[in-house]
Amino acid sequence: MKRRERWMPRRVLWRVHWRLWAWYLGMFLAFEVLLGSMTYEVMRYRLIQASYNQIQQEWSQKAPDALEQLEQLKDDHCSDCHSGAAVDRTPEPVATTIIAPSGQILQEDVVVLGTPGTIARAVAAMRQVPPSRTNPVHWAILTYGRQHLLAGRRDLYQAGQYEGALISVLSLTPVEQTSRELARTEMELAVASLLLLMPFSYLLSLTAMRPFREALEQQRHFVNDAAHELRTPLTILRGTLDLAQKDTDPETLQAAIAEALTETDYITRLVRDLGALARLESREPGLQMQAIALDRFVAELVRRLEPLAAAQGMTLEWHGEESRVAWIWGDPEQMRQLMTILIDNALKYNRVGGWVRVTVRTVDHEVVVEVRDSGMGISDDDQRRIFQRFYRGRNAEKARPGSGIGLALAAVIVRLHKGRMHVASVLDQGTTFTVTFPRYLFRRTTVKTPPATRYFLHICSCAPRHKVESRGGPWT
């Protein structure tokens, strides 16, 4: 049952991962199909447009000769007496037919390149189109079996009078072949893209799922570590209470009660720190941000902790700058907790007769806080891991009991205030924690004051009695 419960989150993650992979793959394929379709349509449009342009070029070349032949036929006054159409059976890229006003064919190209047989049906279809002065050009795409033809008709007008028409036919077989080759190439590229996108989308989905896996792993470690830390004091508490239950000696009972209270206090502090850490690591930590004079703030906190340091036989010192105030933008409650953690650790892992020195100074646009002590120091291996939850160095475990939550909580507070924290330590010589925050700069505001006002006396002599008036106005 426990094994099944342990695998449940992993199964959920794998389901989400495969769905995300399928979604990525589907999106990539949809984009590939859309891009291929757009490319196919654009290329086909350009090829057909080139065919239109080719027919129009043919018209611009043959229109003068056609008008000349039609004019000559008109001058002969016998348009119906024409001996017959001039038929050219040589395959032409564009087959053109000249039509007289009566509908008679004067000149005809019957074979077009790329099309077997003649184009008589296409020409006959275009001859059925009535001439139009407002729309002299007509187009049609005709299909006969596997033959695809582009046919165009241009009515010829001269001096507002209909003179005849040009009918041109061009084979779209090369266009269709090119379109099929393009479609085949697009399909091959789609298959190749599918083979390439499958591993790529799989890796992309793995990358997208990494934060969720890390969060789940951190949650699992958090729960395991919390259970491990709570297991020891609960075991001691249970053993103490069992011993007190069996023994009736008053001194033994008092000692058991004192031990139980100690373990209860430890559990209370641990649960409180865990709650604070979980709250700060949430998306809405609920910080009450305001401007803080950090040097004055820390000086007041040091003054309150001086009796605690003196009771342990240590000296707690404070050093700050008097020339300017070290302002930061932060939460006072979290700042108090951060400085309390650092100073408490410096006192806890120090020696009798040692000292702890707290310094706050401003450097350019930053405020730097240093907590330096003369304690036991931290090894290089422990310095890399002291900001992890529940981790305690070997020397710390031997010296004093603790939960290993404090520095992890301090690191989160510093990060939420956009700061940096660094530790430097030498074994048996001391440790220095350096915290850097962005300095808060007040914006200067200009207060607009009303202009100065002057008053003067005006003696009016226009009345029998002198009248005194008071007038006011801005200084000029």
Short mmCIF file of C-alpha atoms in Angstrom, two decimals:
data_model
loop_
_atom_site.label_atom_id
_atom_site.label_comp_id
_atom_site.label_asym_id
_atom_site.label_seq_id
_atom_site.Cartn_x
_atom_site.Cartn_y
_atom_site.Cartn_z
CA MET A 1 0.00 0.00 0.00
CA LYS A 2 2.82 2.42 0.91
CA ARG A 3 4.65 1.57 -2.28
CA ARG A 4 1.52 2.29 -4.30
CA GLU A 5 1.09 5.65 -2.54
CA ARG A 6 4.71 6.51 -3.22
CA TRP A 7 4.28 5.84 -6.91
CA MET A 8 1.07 7.86 -7.25
CA PRO A 9 2.79 11.29 -7.67
CA ARG A 10 5.22 9.82 -10.19
CA ARG A 11 2.35 8.34 -12.20
CA VAL A 12 0.61 11.70 -12.22
CA LEU A 13 3.82 13.39 -13.37
CA TRP A 14 4.32 10.83 -16.12
CA ARG A 15 0.74 11.30 -17.33
CA VAL A 16 1.19 15.05 -17.39
CA HIS A 17 4.52 14.60 -19.14
CA TRP A 18 3.09 12.40 -21.91
CA ARG A 19 0.13 14.71 -22.42
CA LEU A 20 2.47 17.69 -22.60
CA TRP A 21 4.66 15.80 -25.07
CA ALA A 22 1.64 14.97 -27.24
CA TRP A 23 0.48 18.60 -27.06
CA TYR A 24 3.91 19.90 -28.11
CA LEU A 25 4.09 17.36 -30.93
CA GLY A 26 0.57 18.22 -32.10
CA MET A 27 1.34 21.94 -32.08
CA PHE A 28 4.56 21.43 -34.03
CA LEU A 29 2.79 19.23 -36.58
CA ALA A 30 -0.09 21.71 -36.94
CA PHE A 31 2.43 24.48 -37.53
CA GLU A 32 4.27 22.32 -40.06
CA VAL A 33 1.04 21.49 -41.92
CA LEU A 34 -0.01 25.15 -41.89
CA LEU A 35 3.37 26.29 -43.15
CA GLY A 36 3.43 23.60 -45.84
CA SER A 37 -0.08 24.46 -47.00
CA MET A 38 0.73 28.15 -47.19
CA THR A 39 3.94 27.41 -49.11
CA TYR A 40 2.06 25.15 -51.53
CA GLU A 41 -0.68 27.71 -52.17
CA VAL A 42 1.78 30.59 -52.63
CA MET A 43 3.95 28.60 -55.05
CA ARG A 44 0.94 27.41 -57.03
CA TYR A 45 -0.43 30.95 -57.20
CA ARG A 46 2.88 32.27 -58.49
CA LEU A 47 3.14 29.54 -61.12
CA ILE A 48 -0.40 30.21 -62.40
CA GLN A 49 0.26 33.95 -62.31
CA ALA A 50 3.32 33.35 -64.49
CA SER A 51 1.05 31.51 -66.95
CA TYR A 52 -1.31 34.51 -67.07
CA ASN A 53 1.63 36.81 -67.70
CA GLN A 54 2.87 34.52 -70.49
CA ILE A 55 -0.48 34.72 -72.31
CA GLN A 56 -0.59 38.50 -71.89
CA GLN A 57 2.88 38.77 -73.38
CA GLU A 58 1.65 36.67 -76.31
CA TRP A 59 -1.25 39.08 -76.81
CA SER A 60 0.98 42.13 -76.71
CA GLN A 61 3.13 40.58 -79.48
CA LYS A 62 0.33 39.35 -81.76
CA ALA A 63 -2.32 42.04 -81.25
CA PRO A 64 -0.83 44.47 -83.86
CA ASP A 65 -0.57 41.77 -86.54
CA ALA A 66 -4.08 40.54 -85.74
CA LEU A 67 -5.53 44.05 -86.09
CA GLU A 68 -3.70 44.45 -89.40
CA GLN A 69 -5.17 41.19 -90.73
CA LEU A 70 -8.63 42.12 -89.53
CA GLU A 71 -8.34 45.57 -91.11
CA GLN A 72 -7.25 44.02 -94.40
CA LEU A 73 -10.18 41.62 -94.26
CA LYS A 74 -12.49 44.54 -93.59
CA ASP A 75 -11.10 46.50 -96.56
CA ASP A 76 -11.75 43.53 -98.86
CA HIS A 77 -15.49 43.86 -98.02
CA CYS A 78 -15.76 40.10 -98.11
CA SER A 79 -15.23 38.74 -94.65
CA ASP A 80 -17.27 35.66 -95.53
CA CYS A 81 -15.25 35.04 -98.68
CA HIS A 82 -12.06 34.16 -96.82
CA SER A 83 -10.57 31.07 -98.39
CA GLY A 84 -9.84 29.42 -95.01
CA ALA A 85 -7.95 29.68 -91.73
CA ALA A 86 -4.18 29.48 -91.62
CA VAL A 87 -3.56 26.41 -89.46
CA ASP A 88 -0.22 25.97 -87.68
CA ARG A 89 0.35 22.47 -86.29
CA THR A 90 3.72 23.25 -84.76
CA PRO A 91 3.58 22.84 -80.97
CA GLU A 92 3.69 26.26 -79.35
CA PRO A 93 4.07 27.24 -75.70
CA VAL A 94 1.02 29.45 -76.18
CA ALA A 95 -1.40 28.52 -78.96
CA THR A 96 -3.23 31.62 -80.29
CA THR A 97 -6.26 31.81 -82.56
CA ILE A 98 -7.44 34.96 -84.35
CA ILE A 99 -11.23 35.33 -84.58
CA ALA A 100 -12.98 37.69 -87.01
CA PRO A 101 -16.06 39.75 -85.91
CA SER A 102 -18.25 37.21 -87.68
CA GLY A 103 -16.75 34.38 -85.60
CA GLN A 104 -14.64 33.08 -88.50
CA ILE A 105 -11.16 31.76 -87.64
CA LEU A 106 -8.44 33.60 -89.56
CA GLN A 107 -5.35 32.00 -88.00
CA GLU A 108 -5.13 29.07 -85.63
CA ASP A 109 -2.45 27.26 -83.64
CA VAL A 110 -3.92 23.84 -82.93
CA VAL A 111 -1.16 22.23 -80.84
CA VAL A 112 0.21 23.50 -77.51
CA LEU A 113 3.25 22.13 -75.73
CA GLY A 114 2.53 19.70 -72.92
CA THR A 115 -0.90 18.67 -74.23
CA PRO A 116 -1.49 15.69 -76.51
CA GLY A 117 -3.92 16.28 -79.35
CA THR A 118 -5.51 19.54 -80.40
CA ILE A 119 -7.07 22.32 -78.39
CA ALA A 120 -10.17 22.67 -80.56
CA ARG A 121 -12.58 22.16 -77.66
CA ALA A 122 -10.92 24.88 -75.58
CA VAL A 123 -11.05 27.31 -78.53
CA ALA A 124 -14.69 26.44 -79.22
CA ALA A 125 -15.57 27.07 -75.57
CA MET A 126 -13.93 30.50 -75.61
CA ARG A 127 -15.63 31.40 -78.93
CA GLN A 128 -18.98 31.07 -77.16
CA VAL A 129 -18.09 34.01 -74.89
CA PRO A 130 -19.83 37.14 -76.23
CA PRO A 131 -17.62 40.19 -76.81
CA SER A 132 -17.75 42.90 -74.17
CA ARG A 133 -16.38 46.40 -74.39
CA THR A 134 -16.45 46.95 -70.62
CA ASN A 135 -14.68 43.65 -69.88
CA PRO A 136 -12.62 42.76 -72.95
CA VAL A 137 -10.53 40.05 -71.25
CA HIS A 138 -11.95 36.67 -70.19
CA TRP A 139 -10.16 33.79 -68.46
CA ALA A 140 -11.02 30.16 -67.90
CA ILE A 141 -9.27 27.06 -66.57
CA LEU A 142 -10.54 24.06 -68.52
CA THR A 143 -10.04 20.41 -67.65
CA TYR A 144 -10.40 17.57 -70.18
CA GLY A 145 -9.49 14.30 -68.52
CA ARG A 146 -5.95 14.78 -67.24
CA GLN A 147 -5.43 17.86 -69.37
CA HIS A 148 -5.52 21.20 -67.58
CA LEU A 149 -5.61 24.24 -69.87
CA LEU A 150 -5.55 27.95 -69.20
CA ALA A 151 -7.59 29.75 -71.88
CA GLY A 152 -7.86 33.48 -72.35
CA ARG A 153 -9.84 35.67 -74.72
CA ARG A 154 -9.07 39.28 -75.52
CA ASP A 155 -11.55 41.30 -77.53
CA LEU A 156 -9.93 43.77 -79.93
CA TYR A 157 -11.48 47.21 -80.26
CA GLN A 158 -10.41 50.08 -82.50
CA ALA A 159 -12.06 53.48 -82.42
CA GLY A 160 -14.75 51.99 -80.21
CA GLN A 161 -15.66 49.31 -82.78
CA TYR A 162 -15.28 45.58 -82.24
CA GLU A 163 -12.66 44.25 -84.70
CA GLY A 164 -12.22 40.65 -83.56
CA ALA A 165 -10.64 38.60 -80.77
CA LEU A 166 -7.53 36.70 -79.76
CA ILE A 167 -7.97 33.33 -78.05
CA SER A 168 -4.85 31.90 -76.43
CA VAL A 169 -4.46 28.54 -74.74
CA LEU A 170 -1.62 27.43 -72.50
CA SER A 171 -1.10 24.02 -70.92
CA LEU A 172 -1.12 23.88 -67.11
CA THR A 173 0.39 20.41 -67.10
CA PRO A 174 3.85 21.72 -66.02
CA VAL A 175 2.15 23.70 -63.26
CA GLU A 176 0.26 20.62 -62.08
CA GLN A 177 3.41 18.50 -62.20
CA THR A 178 5.34 21.10 -60.23
CA SER A 179 2.48 21.33 -57.73
CA ARG A 180 2.44 17.57 -57.28
CA GLU A 181 6.19 17.50 -56.78
CA LEU A 182 5.89 20.32 -54.29
CA ALA A 183 3.13 18.49 -52.41
CA ARG A 184 5.20 15.31 -52.39
CA THR A 185 8.20 17.23 -51.08
CA GLU A 186 6.04 18.81 -48.38
CA MET A 187 4.84 15.38 -47.30
CA GLU A 188 8.38 14.06 -47.13
CA LEU A 189 9.44 17.07 -45.10
CA ALA A 190 6.46 16.55 -42.80
CA VAL A 191 7.45 12.94 -42.18
CA ALA A 192 11.09 13.92 -41.63
CA SER A 193 9.98 16.72 -39.31
CA LEU A 194 7.83 14.26 -37.39
CA LEU A 195 10.84 12.00 -36.85
CA LEU A 196 12.90 14.97 -35.70
CA LEU A 197 10.18 16.60 -33.63
CA MET A 198 9.33 13.49 -31.64
CA PRO A 199 12.59 13.46 -29.64
CA PHE A 200 12.76 17.27 -29.63
CA SER A 201 9.25 17.67 -28.23
CA TYR A 202 9.99 14.88 -25.73
CA LEU A 203 13.07 16.74 -24.47
CA LEU A 204 11.13 19.99 -24.44
CA SER A 205 8.38 18.44 -22.35
CA LEU A 206 11.01 17.03 -19.99
CA THR A 207 12.47 20.52 -19.62
CA ALA A 208 9.02 21.98 -18.99
CA MET A 209 8.30 19.34 -16.33
CA ARG A 210 11.60 19.87 -14.52
CA PRO A 211 10.27 22.58 -12.15
CA PHE A 212 7.32 20.36 -11.21
CA ARG A 213 9.61 17.41 -10.56
CA GLU A 214 11.94 19.55 -8.49
CA ALA A 215 9.02 20.98 -6.52
CA LEU A 216 7.66 17.49 -5.86
CA GLU A 217 11.11 16.26 -4.87
CA GLN A 218 11.59 19.22 -2.54
CA GLN A 219 8.20 18.60 -1.02
CA ARG A 220 9.04 14.94 -0.46
CA HIS A 221 12.40 15.81 1.12
CA PHE A 222 10.74 18.50 3.20
CA VAL A 223 8.16 16.08 4.58
CA ASN A 224 10.76 13.37 5.20
CA ASP A 225 13.15 15.76 6.92
CA ALA A 226 10.37 17.27 9.01
CA ALA A 227 9.21 13.79 10.04
CA HIS A 228 12.79 12.85 10.90
CA GLU A 229 13.33 16.00 12.99
CA LEU A 230 10.04 15.50 14.83
CA ARG A 231 10.61 11.80 15.41
CA THR A 232 13.55 12.30 17.80
CA PRO A 233 11.95 14.80 20.22
CA LEU A 234 8.67 12.89 20.15
CA THR A 235 10.52 9.68 21.02
CA ILE A 236 12.31 11.43 23.90
CA LEU A 237 9.05 12.95 25.06
CA ARG A 238 7.30 9.58 24.95
CA GLY A 239 10.11 7.87 26.85
CA THR A 240 10.20 10.62 29.46
CA LEU A 241 6.45 10.40 30.04
CA ASP A 242 6.59 6.58 30.27
CA LEU A 243 9.36 6.86 32.84
CA ALA A 244 7.43 9.45 34.83
CA GLN A 245 4.34 7.24 34.74
CA LYS A 246 6.20 4.28 36.25
CA ASP A 247 8.25 6.20 38.81
CA THR A 248 6.62 7.93 41.77
CA ASP A 249 9.72 9.72 43.04
CA PRO A 250 8.96 13.52 43.10
CA GLU A 251 12.47 14.44 41.95
CA THR A 252 12.22 12.06 39.02
CA LEU A 253 8.81 13.48 38.13
CA GLN A 254 10.13 17.04 38.21
CA ALA A 255 13.09 16.08 36.00
CA ALA A 256 10.76 14.30 33.56
CA ILE A 257 8.45 17.31 33.40
CA ALA A 258 11.40 19.64 32.76
CA GLU A 259 12.68 17.37 30.01
CA ALA A 260 9.20 17.16 28.47
CA LEU A 261 8.86 20.95 28.51
CA THR A 262 12.25 21.30 26.82
CA GLU A 263 11.30 18.90 24.05
CA THR A 264 7.89 20.59 23.70
CA ASP A 265 9.57 23.97 23.29
CA TYR A 266 11.85 22.49 20.64
CA ILE A 267 8.90 21.03 18.74
CA THR A 268 7.03 24.34 18.99
CA ARG A 269 9.99 26.28 17.58
CA LEU A 270 10.45 23.72 14.82
CA VAL A 271 6.79 23.85 13.77
CA ARG A 272 6.85 27.66 13.89
CA ASP A 273 9.97 27.83 11.69
CA LEU A 274 8.53 25.30 9.27
CA GLY A 275 5.34 27.32 8.98
CA ALA A 276 7.28 30.54 8.40
CA LEU A 277 9.45 28.86 5.78
CA ALA A 278 6.45 27.39 3.95
CA ARG A 279 4.66 30.75 4.03
CA LEU A 280 7.64 32.66 2.66
CA GLU A 281 8.22 30.12 -0.11
CA SER A 282 4.62 30.37 -1.27
CA ARG A 283 3.56 32.56 -4.19
CA GLU A 284 2.05 35.14 -1.81
CA PRO A 285 4.36 35.51 1.20
CA GLY A 286 2.37 38.52 2.44
CA LEU A 287 5.26 40.91 3.03
CA GLN A 288 4.49 44.36 4.46
CA MET A 289 7.09 46.40 2.58
CA GLN A 290 8.17 49.84 3.76
CA ALA A 291 11.26 52.02 4.05
CA ILE A 292 13.53 50.83 6.90
CA ALA A 293 16.55 52.63 8.38
CA LEU A 294 18.47 49.39 8.70
CA ASP A 295 21.35 50.80 10.76
CA ARG A 296 19.00 52.17 13.42
CA PHE A 297 16.85 49.05 13.20
CA VAL A 298 19.81 46.70 13.79
CA ALA A 299 21.26 48.95 16.49
CA GLU A 300 18.01 48.71 18.48
CA LEU A 301 17.93 44.91 18.03
CA VAL A 302 21.55 44.59 19.20
CA ARG A 303 20.76 46.69 22.26
CA ARG A 304 17.96 44.29 23.18
CA LEU A 305 20.16 41.21 22.71
CA GLU A 306 23.13 42.55 24.67
CA PRO A 307 21.83 41.11 28.00
CA LEU A 308 21.50 37.68 26.38
CA ALA A 309 25.11 37.85 25.16
CA ALA A 310 26.34 39.06 28.55
CA ALA A 311 24.53 36.18 30.28
CA GLN A 312 26.52 33.76 28.11
CA GLY A 313 29.81 35.51 28.84
CA MET A 314 30.17 37.11 25.41
CA THR A 315 30.41 40.62 23.99
CA LEU A 316 27.93 41.87 21.39
CA GLU A 317 29.17 44.96 19.53
CA TRP A 318 27.53 47.31 17.06
CA HIS A 319 29.27 49.45 14.43
CA GLY A 320 27.55 51.80 12.01
CA GLU A 321 27.97 54.98 10.00
CA GLU A 322 26.91 58.29 11.46
CA SER A 323 27.25 60.28 8.23
CA ARG A 324 24.26 58.81 6.41
CA VAL A 325 21.31 56.51 7.04
CA ALA A 326 21.23 53.06 5.46
CA TRP A 327 17.71 52.91 4.03
CA ILE A 328 16.31 49.73 2.48
CA TRP A 329 12.85 48.65 1.26
CA GLY A 330 11.69 45.65 3.26
CA ASP A 331 9.42 44.00 5.79
CA PRO A 332 10.37 44.97 9.36
CA GLU A 333 9.16 41.69 10.85
CA GLN A 334 11.18 39.62 8.38
CA MET A 335 14.24 41.85 8.87
CA ARG A 336 13.97 41.31 12.62
CA GLN A 337 13.75 37.56 12.12
CA LEU A 338 16.72 37.56 9.71
CA MET A 339 19.00 39.52 12.05
CA THR A 340 17.86 37.48 15.05
CA ILE A 341 18.77 34.25 13.28
CA LEU A 342 22.24 35.49 12.33
CA ILE A 343 23.05 37.00 15.74
CA ASP A 344 21.60 34.02 17.63
CA ASN A 345 23.72 31.59 15.60
CA ALA A 346 26.80 33.74 16.18
CA LEU A 347 26.19 33.60 19.95
CA LYS A 348 25.14 29.95 20.01
CA TYR A 349 28.22 28.58 18.25
CA ASN A 350 30.74 30.83 19.97
CA ARG A 351 33.01 30.29 22.95
CA VAL A 352 32.91 31.77 26.43
CA GLY A 353 34.62 35.14 26.38
CA GLY A 354 34.12 35.49 22.64
CA TRP A 355 32.66 38.40 20.73
CA VAL A 356 30.08 39.09 18.04
CA ARG A 357 30.40 42.24 15.93
CA VAL A 358 27.50 43.55 13.81
CA THR A 359 28.26 46.18 11.16
CA VAL A 360 25.95 48.07 8.81
CA ARG A 361 27.39 50.31 6.09
CA THR A 362 26.45 51.71 2.70
CA VAL A 363 28.50 50.97 -0.41
CA ASP A 364 27.40 52.90 -3.52
CA HIS A 365 23.77 51.84 -4.10
CA GLU A 366 23.83 48.92 -1.65
CA VAL A 367 23.52 48.38 2.08
CA VAL A 368 25.89 45.76 3.52
CA VAL A 369 25.30 43.99 6.85
CA GLU A 370 28.08 41.89 8.42
CA VAL A 371 27.70 39.57 11.39
CA ARG A 372 31.17 38.45 12.48
CA ASP A 373 31.99 36.19 15.41
CA SER A 374 34.98 34.53 17.03
CA GLY A 375 33.37 31.10 17.19
CA MET A 376 34.25 27.62 16.07
CA GLY A 377 34.00 28.29 12.32
CA ILE A 378 32.45 26.29 9.50
CA SER A 379 34.31 23.85 7.26
CA ASP A 380 34.43 24.34 3.50
CA ASP A 381 32.22 21.31 2.86
CA ASP A 382 29.57 22.54 5.29
CA GLN A 383 29.61 26.07 3.83
CA ARG A 384 28.18 24.70 0.58
CA ARG A 385 25.17 23.15 2.31
CA ILE A 386 24.38 25.23 5.39
CA PHE A 387 21.51 27.03 3.60
CA GLN A 388 19.68 23.75 2.94
CA ARG A 389 16.75 22.76 5.12
CA PHE A 390 17.60 20.67 8.21
CA TYR A 391 21.29 20.57 7.39
CA ARG A 392 23.69 21.08 10.27
CA GLY A 393 27.45 20.96 10.15
CA ARG A 394 29.41 18.36 12.05
CA ASN A 395 30.80 20.89 14.50
CA ALA A 396 27.36 22.44 15.04
CA GLU A 397 25.80 19.08 15.89
CA LYS A 398 28.46 18.44 18.53
CA ALA A 399 28.23 21.92 20.04
CA ARG A 400 24.54 22.76 20.43
CA PRO A 401 21.16 21.22 19.55
CA GLY A 402 19.20 22.74 16.70
CA SER A 403 16.84 22.08 13.80
CA GLY A 404 18.80 23.39 10.79
CA ILE A 405 15.90 25.60 9.68
CA GLY A 406 17.29 29.02 10.64
CA LEU A 407 19.76 29.64 7.83
CA ALA A 408 17.37 28.20 5.23
CA LEU A 409 14.74 30.66 6.46
CA ALA A 410 17.29 33.48 6.40
CA ALA A 411 18.23 32.67 2.81
CA VAL A 412 14.58 32.84 1.74
CA ILE A 413 14.09 36.21 3.48
CA VAL A 414 17.17 37.64 1.75
CA ARG A 415 15.98 36.37 -1.62
CA LEU A 416 12.51 37.89 -1.17
CA HIS A 417 14.19 41.26 -0.48
CA LYS A 418 16.29 40.95 -3.67
CA GLY A 419 19.48 40.64 -1.66
CA ARG A 420 22.53 38.39 -1.51
CA MET A 421 24.06 36.43 1.34
CA HIS A 422 27.63 35.15 1.57
CA VAL A 423 29.48 33.23 4.25
CA ALA A 424 33.21 33.20 4.91
CA SER A 425 34.66 31.12 7.71
CA VAL A 426 37.88 29.68 9.08
CA LEU A 427 37.81 26.76 11.50
CA ASP A 428 38.54 27.74 15.12
CA GLN A 429 38.82 31.42 14.15
CA GLY A 430 35.32 32.60 13.37
CA THR A 431 32.62 33.13 10.77
CA THR A 432 31.36 36.17 8.86
CA PHE A 433 27.91 36.33 7.28
CA THR A 434 27.58 39.18 4.77
CA VAL A 435 24.13 40.24 3.59
CA THR A 436 23.71 42.85 0.82
CA PHE A 437 20.47 44.67 0.04
CA PRO A 438 19.64 47.27 -2.60
CA ARG A 439 19.75 50.73 -1.07
CA TYR A 440 16.44 52.58 -1.04
CA LEU A 441 16.74 56.08 -2.46
CA PHE A 442 14.04 58.62 -1.66
CA ARG A 443 12.75 60.67 -4.55
CA ARG A 444 13.05 64.40 -4.08
CA THR A 445 9.74 66.18 -4.42
CA THR A 446 9.36 69.90 -5.02
CA VAL A 447 6.65 71.58 -2.94
CA LYS A 448 4.99 74.40 -4.83
CA THR A 449 4.50 77.48 -2.63
CA PRO A 450 2.14 80.30 -3.51
CA PRO A 451 3.82 83.44 -4.84
CA ALA A 452 4.68 86.16 -2.38
CA THR A 453 2.03 88.82 -1.97
CA ARG A 454 2.58 92.51 -1.42
CA TYR A 455 0.09 95.00 -0.12
CA PHE A 456 0.07 98.74 -0.80
CA LEU A 457 -2.12 101.72 0.04
CA HIS A 458 -3.95 103.61 -2.64
CA ILE A 459 -5.32 107.05 -1.77
CA CYS A 460 -8.19 108.00 -4.01
CA SER A 461 -8.66 111.74 -4.41
CA CYS A 462 -11.72 111.54 -6.63
CA ALA A 463 -14.13 111.89 -3.73
CA PRO A 464 -14.54 114.60 -1.14
CA ARG A 465 -13.23 112.21 1.47
CA HIS A 466 -9.98 110.29 1.05
CA LYS A 467 -10.63 106.60 0.65
CA VAL A 468 -8.00 104.06 1.70
CA GLU A 469 -7.98 100.78 -0.25
CA SER A 470 -5.92 97.64 0.30
CA ARG A 471 -4.91 95.74 -2.77
CA GLY A 472 -2.78 92.72 -3.11
CA GLY A 473 -0.91 91.00 -5.88
CA PRO A 474 2.11 88.83 -6.64
CA TRP A 475 5.58 90.27 -6.69
CA THR A 476 6.71 91.10 -10.19
#
